[in-house]
mmCIF file of C-alpha atoms in Angstrom:
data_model
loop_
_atom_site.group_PDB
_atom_site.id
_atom_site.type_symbol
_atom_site.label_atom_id
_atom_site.label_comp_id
_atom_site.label_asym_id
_atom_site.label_seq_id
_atom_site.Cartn_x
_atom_site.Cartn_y
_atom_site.Cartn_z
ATOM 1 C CA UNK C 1 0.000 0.000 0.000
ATOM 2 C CA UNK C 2 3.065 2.599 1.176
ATOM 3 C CA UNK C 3 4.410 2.012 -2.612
ATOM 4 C CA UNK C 4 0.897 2.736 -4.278
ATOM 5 C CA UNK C 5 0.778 5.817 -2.314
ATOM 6 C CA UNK C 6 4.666 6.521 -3.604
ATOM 7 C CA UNK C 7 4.257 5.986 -7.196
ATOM 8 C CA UNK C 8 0.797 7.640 -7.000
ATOM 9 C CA UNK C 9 2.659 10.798 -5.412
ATOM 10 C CA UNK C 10 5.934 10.943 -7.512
ATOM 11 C CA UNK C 11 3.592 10.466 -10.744
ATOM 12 C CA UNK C 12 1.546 13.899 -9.500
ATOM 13 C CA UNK C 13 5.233 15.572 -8.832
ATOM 14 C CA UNK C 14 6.035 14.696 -12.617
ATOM 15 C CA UNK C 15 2.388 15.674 -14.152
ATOM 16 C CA UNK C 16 2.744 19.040 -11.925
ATOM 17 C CA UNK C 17 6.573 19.560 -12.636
ATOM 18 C CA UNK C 18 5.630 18.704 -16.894
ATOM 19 C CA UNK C 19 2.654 20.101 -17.200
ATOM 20 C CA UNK C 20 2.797 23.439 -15.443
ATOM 21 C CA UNK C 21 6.046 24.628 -16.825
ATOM 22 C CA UNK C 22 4.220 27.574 -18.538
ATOM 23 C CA UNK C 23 2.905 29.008 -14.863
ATOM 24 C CA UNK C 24 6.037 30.704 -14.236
ATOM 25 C CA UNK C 25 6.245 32.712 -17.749
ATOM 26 C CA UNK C 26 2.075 33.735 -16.482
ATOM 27 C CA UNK C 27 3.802 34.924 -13.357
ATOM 28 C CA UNK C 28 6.608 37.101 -14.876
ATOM 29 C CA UNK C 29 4.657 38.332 -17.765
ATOM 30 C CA UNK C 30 1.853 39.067 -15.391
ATOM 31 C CA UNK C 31 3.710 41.278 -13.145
ATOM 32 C CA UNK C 32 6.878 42.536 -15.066
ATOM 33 C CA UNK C 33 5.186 46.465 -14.949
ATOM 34 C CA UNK C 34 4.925 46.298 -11.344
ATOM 35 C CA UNK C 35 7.953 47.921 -8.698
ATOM 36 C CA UNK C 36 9.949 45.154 -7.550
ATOM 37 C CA UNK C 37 7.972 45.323 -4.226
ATOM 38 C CA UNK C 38 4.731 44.298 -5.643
ATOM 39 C CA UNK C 39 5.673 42.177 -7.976
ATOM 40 C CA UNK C 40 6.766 39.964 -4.889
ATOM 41 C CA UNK C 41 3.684 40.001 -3.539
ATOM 42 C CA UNK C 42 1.732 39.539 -6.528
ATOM 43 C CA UNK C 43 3.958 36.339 -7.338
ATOM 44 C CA UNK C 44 2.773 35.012 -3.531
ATOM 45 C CA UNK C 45 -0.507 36.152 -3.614
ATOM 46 C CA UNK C 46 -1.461 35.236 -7.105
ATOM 47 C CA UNK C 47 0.477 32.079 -6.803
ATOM 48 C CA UNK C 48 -0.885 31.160 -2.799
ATOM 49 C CA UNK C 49 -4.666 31.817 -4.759
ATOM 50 C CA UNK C 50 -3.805 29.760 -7.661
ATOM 51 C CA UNK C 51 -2.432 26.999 -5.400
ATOM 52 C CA UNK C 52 -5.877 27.043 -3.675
ATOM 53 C CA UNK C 53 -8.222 27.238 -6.804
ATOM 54 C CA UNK C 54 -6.436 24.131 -8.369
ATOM 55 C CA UNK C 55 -6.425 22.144 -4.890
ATOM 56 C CA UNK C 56 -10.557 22.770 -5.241
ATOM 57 C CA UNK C 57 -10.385 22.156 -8.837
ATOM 58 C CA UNK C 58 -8.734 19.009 -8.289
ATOM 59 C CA UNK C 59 -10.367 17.882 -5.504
ATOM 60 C CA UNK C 60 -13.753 18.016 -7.514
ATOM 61 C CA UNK C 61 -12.413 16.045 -10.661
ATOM 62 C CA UNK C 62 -11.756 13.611 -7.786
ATOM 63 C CA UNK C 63 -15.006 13.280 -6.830
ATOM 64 C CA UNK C 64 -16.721 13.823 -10.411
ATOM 65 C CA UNK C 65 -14.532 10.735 -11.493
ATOM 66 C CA UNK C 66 -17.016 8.674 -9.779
ATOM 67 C CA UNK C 67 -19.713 9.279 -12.176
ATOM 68 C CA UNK C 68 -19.889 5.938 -14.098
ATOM 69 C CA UNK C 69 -17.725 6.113 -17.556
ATOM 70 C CA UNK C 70 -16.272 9.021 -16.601
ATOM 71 C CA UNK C 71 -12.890 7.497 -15.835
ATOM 72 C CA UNK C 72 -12.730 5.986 -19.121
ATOM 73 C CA UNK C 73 -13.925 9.373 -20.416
ATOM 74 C CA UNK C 74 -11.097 11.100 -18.383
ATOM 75 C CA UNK C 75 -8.841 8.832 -19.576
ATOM 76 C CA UNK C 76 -9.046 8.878 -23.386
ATOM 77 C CA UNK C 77 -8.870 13.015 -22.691
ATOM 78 C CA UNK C 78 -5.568 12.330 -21.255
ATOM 79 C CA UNK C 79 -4.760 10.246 -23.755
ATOM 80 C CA UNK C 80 -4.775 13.146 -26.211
ATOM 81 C CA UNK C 81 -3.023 15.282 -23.987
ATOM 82 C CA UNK C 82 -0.075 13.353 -24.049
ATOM 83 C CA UNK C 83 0.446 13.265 -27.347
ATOM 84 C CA UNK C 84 -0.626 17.025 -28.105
ATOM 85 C CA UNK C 85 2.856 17.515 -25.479
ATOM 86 C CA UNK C 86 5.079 15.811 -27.591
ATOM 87 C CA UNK C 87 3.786 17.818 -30.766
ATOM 88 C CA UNK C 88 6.343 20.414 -31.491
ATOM 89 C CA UNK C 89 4.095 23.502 -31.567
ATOM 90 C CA UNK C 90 5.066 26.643 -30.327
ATOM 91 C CA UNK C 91 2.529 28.326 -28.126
ATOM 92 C CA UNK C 92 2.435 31.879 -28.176
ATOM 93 C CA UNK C 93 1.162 33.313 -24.216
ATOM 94 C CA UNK C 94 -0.427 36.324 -24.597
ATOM 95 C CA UNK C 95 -0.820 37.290 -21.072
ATOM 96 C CA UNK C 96 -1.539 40.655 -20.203
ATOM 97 C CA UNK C 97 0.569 42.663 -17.831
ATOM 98 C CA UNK C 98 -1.066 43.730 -14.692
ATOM 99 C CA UNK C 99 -0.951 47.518 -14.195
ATOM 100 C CA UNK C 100 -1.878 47.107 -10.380
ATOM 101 C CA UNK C 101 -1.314 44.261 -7.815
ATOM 102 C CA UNK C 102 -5.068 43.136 -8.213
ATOM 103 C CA UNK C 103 -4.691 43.256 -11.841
ATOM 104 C CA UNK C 104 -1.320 41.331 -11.373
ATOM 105 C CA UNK C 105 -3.018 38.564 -9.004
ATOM 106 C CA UNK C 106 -6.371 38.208 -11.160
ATOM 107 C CA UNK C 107 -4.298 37.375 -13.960
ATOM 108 C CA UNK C 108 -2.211 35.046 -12.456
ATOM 109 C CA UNK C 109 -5.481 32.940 -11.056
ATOM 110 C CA UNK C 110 -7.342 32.802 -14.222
ATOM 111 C CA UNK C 111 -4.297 32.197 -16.368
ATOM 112 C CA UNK C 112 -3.655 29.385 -14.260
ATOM 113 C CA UNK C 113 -6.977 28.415 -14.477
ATOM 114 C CA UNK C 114 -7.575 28.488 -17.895
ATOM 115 C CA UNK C 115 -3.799 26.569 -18.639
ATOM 116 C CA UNK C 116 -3.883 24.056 -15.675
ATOM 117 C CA UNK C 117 -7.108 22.002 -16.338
ATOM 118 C CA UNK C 118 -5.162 19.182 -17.793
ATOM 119 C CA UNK C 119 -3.094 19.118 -15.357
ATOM 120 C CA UNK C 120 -6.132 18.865 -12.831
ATOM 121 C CA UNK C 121 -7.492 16.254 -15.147
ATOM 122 C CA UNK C 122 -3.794 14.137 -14.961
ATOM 123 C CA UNK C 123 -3.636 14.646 -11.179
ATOM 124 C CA UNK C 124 -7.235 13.610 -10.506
ATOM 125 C CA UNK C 125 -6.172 10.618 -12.362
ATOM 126 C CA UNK C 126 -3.481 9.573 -11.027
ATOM 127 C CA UNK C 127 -4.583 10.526 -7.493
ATOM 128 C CA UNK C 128 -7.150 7.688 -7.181
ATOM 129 C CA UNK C 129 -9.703 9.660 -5.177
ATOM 130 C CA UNK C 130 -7.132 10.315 -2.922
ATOM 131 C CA UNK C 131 -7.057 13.733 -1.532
ATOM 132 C CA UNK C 132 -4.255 14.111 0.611
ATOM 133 C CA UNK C 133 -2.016 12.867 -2.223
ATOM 134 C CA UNK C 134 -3.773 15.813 -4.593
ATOM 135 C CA UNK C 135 -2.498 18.385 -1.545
ATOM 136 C CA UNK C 136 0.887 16.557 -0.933
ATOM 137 C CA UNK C 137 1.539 16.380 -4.726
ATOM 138 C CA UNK C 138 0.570 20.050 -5.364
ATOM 139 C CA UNK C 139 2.597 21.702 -2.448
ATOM 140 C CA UNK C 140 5.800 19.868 -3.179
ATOM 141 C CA UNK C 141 5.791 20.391 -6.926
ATOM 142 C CA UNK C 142 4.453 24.266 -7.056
ATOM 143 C CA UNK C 143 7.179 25.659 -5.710
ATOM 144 C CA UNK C 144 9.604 23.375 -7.723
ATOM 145 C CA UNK C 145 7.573 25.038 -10.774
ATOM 146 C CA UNK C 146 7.876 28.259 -9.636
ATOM 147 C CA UNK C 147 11.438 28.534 -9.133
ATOM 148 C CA UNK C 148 12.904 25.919 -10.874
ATOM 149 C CA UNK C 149 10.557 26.471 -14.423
ATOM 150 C CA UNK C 150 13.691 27.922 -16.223
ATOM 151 C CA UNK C 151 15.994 25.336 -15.529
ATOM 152 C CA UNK C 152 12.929 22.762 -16.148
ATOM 153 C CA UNK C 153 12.393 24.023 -19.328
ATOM 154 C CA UNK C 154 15.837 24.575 -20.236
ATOM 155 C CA UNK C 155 16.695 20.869 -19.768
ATOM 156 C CA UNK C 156 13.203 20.023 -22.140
ATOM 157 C CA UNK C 157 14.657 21.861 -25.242
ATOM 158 C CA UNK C 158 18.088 20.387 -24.661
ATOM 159 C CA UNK C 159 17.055 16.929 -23.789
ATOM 160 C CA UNK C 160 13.743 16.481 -26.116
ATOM 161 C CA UNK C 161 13.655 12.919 -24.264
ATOM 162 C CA UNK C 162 12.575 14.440 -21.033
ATOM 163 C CA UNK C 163 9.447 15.511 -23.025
ATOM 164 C CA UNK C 164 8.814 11.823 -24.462
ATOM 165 C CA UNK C 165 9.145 10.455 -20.596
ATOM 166 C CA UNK C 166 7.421 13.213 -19.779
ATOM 167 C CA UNK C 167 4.101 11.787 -22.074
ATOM 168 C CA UNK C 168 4.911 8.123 -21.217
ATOM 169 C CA UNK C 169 3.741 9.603 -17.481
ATOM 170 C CA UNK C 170 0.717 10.818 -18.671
ATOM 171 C CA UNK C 171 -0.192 7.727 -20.840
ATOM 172 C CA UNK C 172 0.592 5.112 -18.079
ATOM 173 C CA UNK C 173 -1.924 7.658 -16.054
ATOM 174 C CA UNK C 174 -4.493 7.478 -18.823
ATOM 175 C CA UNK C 175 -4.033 3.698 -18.812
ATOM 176 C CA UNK C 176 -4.632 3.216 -15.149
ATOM 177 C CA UNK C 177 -7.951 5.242 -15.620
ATOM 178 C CA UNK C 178 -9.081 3.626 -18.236
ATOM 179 C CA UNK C 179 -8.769 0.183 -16.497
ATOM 180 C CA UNK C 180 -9.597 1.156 -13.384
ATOM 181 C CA UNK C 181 -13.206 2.395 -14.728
ATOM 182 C CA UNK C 182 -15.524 0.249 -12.293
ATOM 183 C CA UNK C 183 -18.255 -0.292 -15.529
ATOM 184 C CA UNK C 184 -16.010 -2.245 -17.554
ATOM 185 C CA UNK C 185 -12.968 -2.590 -14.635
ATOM 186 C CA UNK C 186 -13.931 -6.408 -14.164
ATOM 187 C CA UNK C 187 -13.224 -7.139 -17.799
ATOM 188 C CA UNK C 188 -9.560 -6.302 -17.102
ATOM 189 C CA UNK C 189 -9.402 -8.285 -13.667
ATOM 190 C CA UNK C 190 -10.730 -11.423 -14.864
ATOM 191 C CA UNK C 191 -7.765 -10.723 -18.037
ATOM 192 C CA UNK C 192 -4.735 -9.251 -16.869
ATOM 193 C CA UNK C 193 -2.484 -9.746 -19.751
ATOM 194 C CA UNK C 194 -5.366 -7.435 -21.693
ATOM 195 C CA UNK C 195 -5.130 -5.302 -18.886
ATOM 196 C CA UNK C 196 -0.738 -4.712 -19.431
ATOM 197 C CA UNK C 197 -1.658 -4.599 -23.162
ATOM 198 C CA UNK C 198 -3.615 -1.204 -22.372
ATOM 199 C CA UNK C 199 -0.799 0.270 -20.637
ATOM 200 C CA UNK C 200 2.090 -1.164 -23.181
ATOM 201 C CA UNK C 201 -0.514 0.074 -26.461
ATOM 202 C CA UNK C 202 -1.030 3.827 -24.852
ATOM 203 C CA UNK C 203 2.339 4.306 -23.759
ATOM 204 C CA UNK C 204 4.330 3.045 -27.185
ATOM 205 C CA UNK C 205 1.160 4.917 -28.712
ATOM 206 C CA UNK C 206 1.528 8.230 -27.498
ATOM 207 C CA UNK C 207 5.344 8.119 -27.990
ATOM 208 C CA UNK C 208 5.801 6.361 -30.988
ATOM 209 C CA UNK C 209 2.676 8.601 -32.488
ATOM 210 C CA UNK C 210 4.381 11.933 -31.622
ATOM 211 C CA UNK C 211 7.572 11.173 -33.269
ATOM 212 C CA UNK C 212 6.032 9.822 -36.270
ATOM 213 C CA UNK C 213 3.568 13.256 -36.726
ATOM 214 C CA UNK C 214 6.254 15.460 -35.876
ATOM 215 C CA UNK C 215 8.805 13.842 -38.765
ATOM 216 C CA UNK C 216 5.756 14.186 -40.962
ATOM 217 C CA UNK C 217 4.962 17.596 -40.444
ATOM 218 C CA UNK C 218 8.621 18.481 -40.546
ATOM 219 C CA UNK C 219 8.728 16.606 -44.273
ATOM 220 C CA UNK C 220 5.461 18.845 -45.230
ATOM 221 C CA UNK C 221 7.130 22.269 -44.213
ATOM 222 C CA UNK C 222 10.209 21.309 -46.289
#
């Protein structure tokens, strides 16, 4: 049970760490026209709020994941997700600059509101109704993302396998919900080579589907 909880919790870190690498850019571009003393606070306020709103967000996925097919639902959304990362498409933030700290901290909460649903989608996944994992997860891995972001990113462009790993995470997630959906769940008990088949077809999927779109969009463009 302790190494459930573990690999639930370090696959959370990694769908936080991967998937909110963009919620430090929100932060800087948010604030960059306040004085240095506000834009401190607006980076702890906005980012204490944010914290907050995606703990609630997160915690309600939890509990909407109970509704019957929703899992599988949930699942195949992830799914996409995965392979949408791997897709190399730049995506252009247009975040306004706040021109007050209220401005600063709105923007920050509904920026990382708008960006961060699949990452409460992932983390409701991987969670497994689990709340204090959702909390745990989030408060260990926000700060890494808010401080660490640069040098997160930085590694992603120069090691483009961190990305692919990066999606194998999500699919294994994706896979788990998928066969853990309680309609169809017993279909994968009562067959649990089907059941690794899932996880092995999803995973080499996502990957092996993101390399093979990218190399054909990059022989279109030629």
């Amino acid at each position: 049970m302790e190494t459930d909880f573990l690999i639930s919790l370090l696959q959370i870190i990694a769908i936080d760490i991967l998937l909110g690498g963009d919620n430090a850019i929100v932060i800087a571009l948010a604030s960059r026209n306040l004085p240095e003393t506000q834009r401190n606070k607006a980076i702890f306020l906005g980012t204490g709020l944010a914290i907050i709103v995606r703990i609630i967000l997160t915690v309600l996925a939890v509990y909407l994941l109970n509704i019957p097919y929703l899992y599988l639902v949930g699942g195949i959304l992830l799914v996409i997700i995965a392979y949408k990362l791997i897709l190399e498409e730049d995506e252009d933030l247009n975040v306004k600059a706040g021109k007050s700290l209220s401005d600063a901290v709105k923007t920050i909460v509904f920026a990382d509101i708008a960006m961060g649903l699949d990452n409460v989608l992932a983390v409701a996944g991987a969670a497994h109704g689990n709340i204090i994992l959702v909390m745990i997860g989030l408060l260990v891995s926000v700060p890494i993302i808010i401080w660490g972001s640069k040098i997160i990113l930085h590694f992603m462009e120069r090691f483009p396998l961190l990305i692919y790993l990066g999606a194998g995470v999500l699919a294994f997630t994706a896979a788990g919900m998928i066969t853990e959906e309680k309609m169809i769940h017993s279909v994968f008990a009562d067959n649990p080579m089907l059941e690794y088949g899932v996880y092995i077809f999803l995973i080499l999927g996502v990957i092996f589907g993101g390399i093979f779109t990218n190399k054909l969009k990059g022989k279109t463009t030629k």
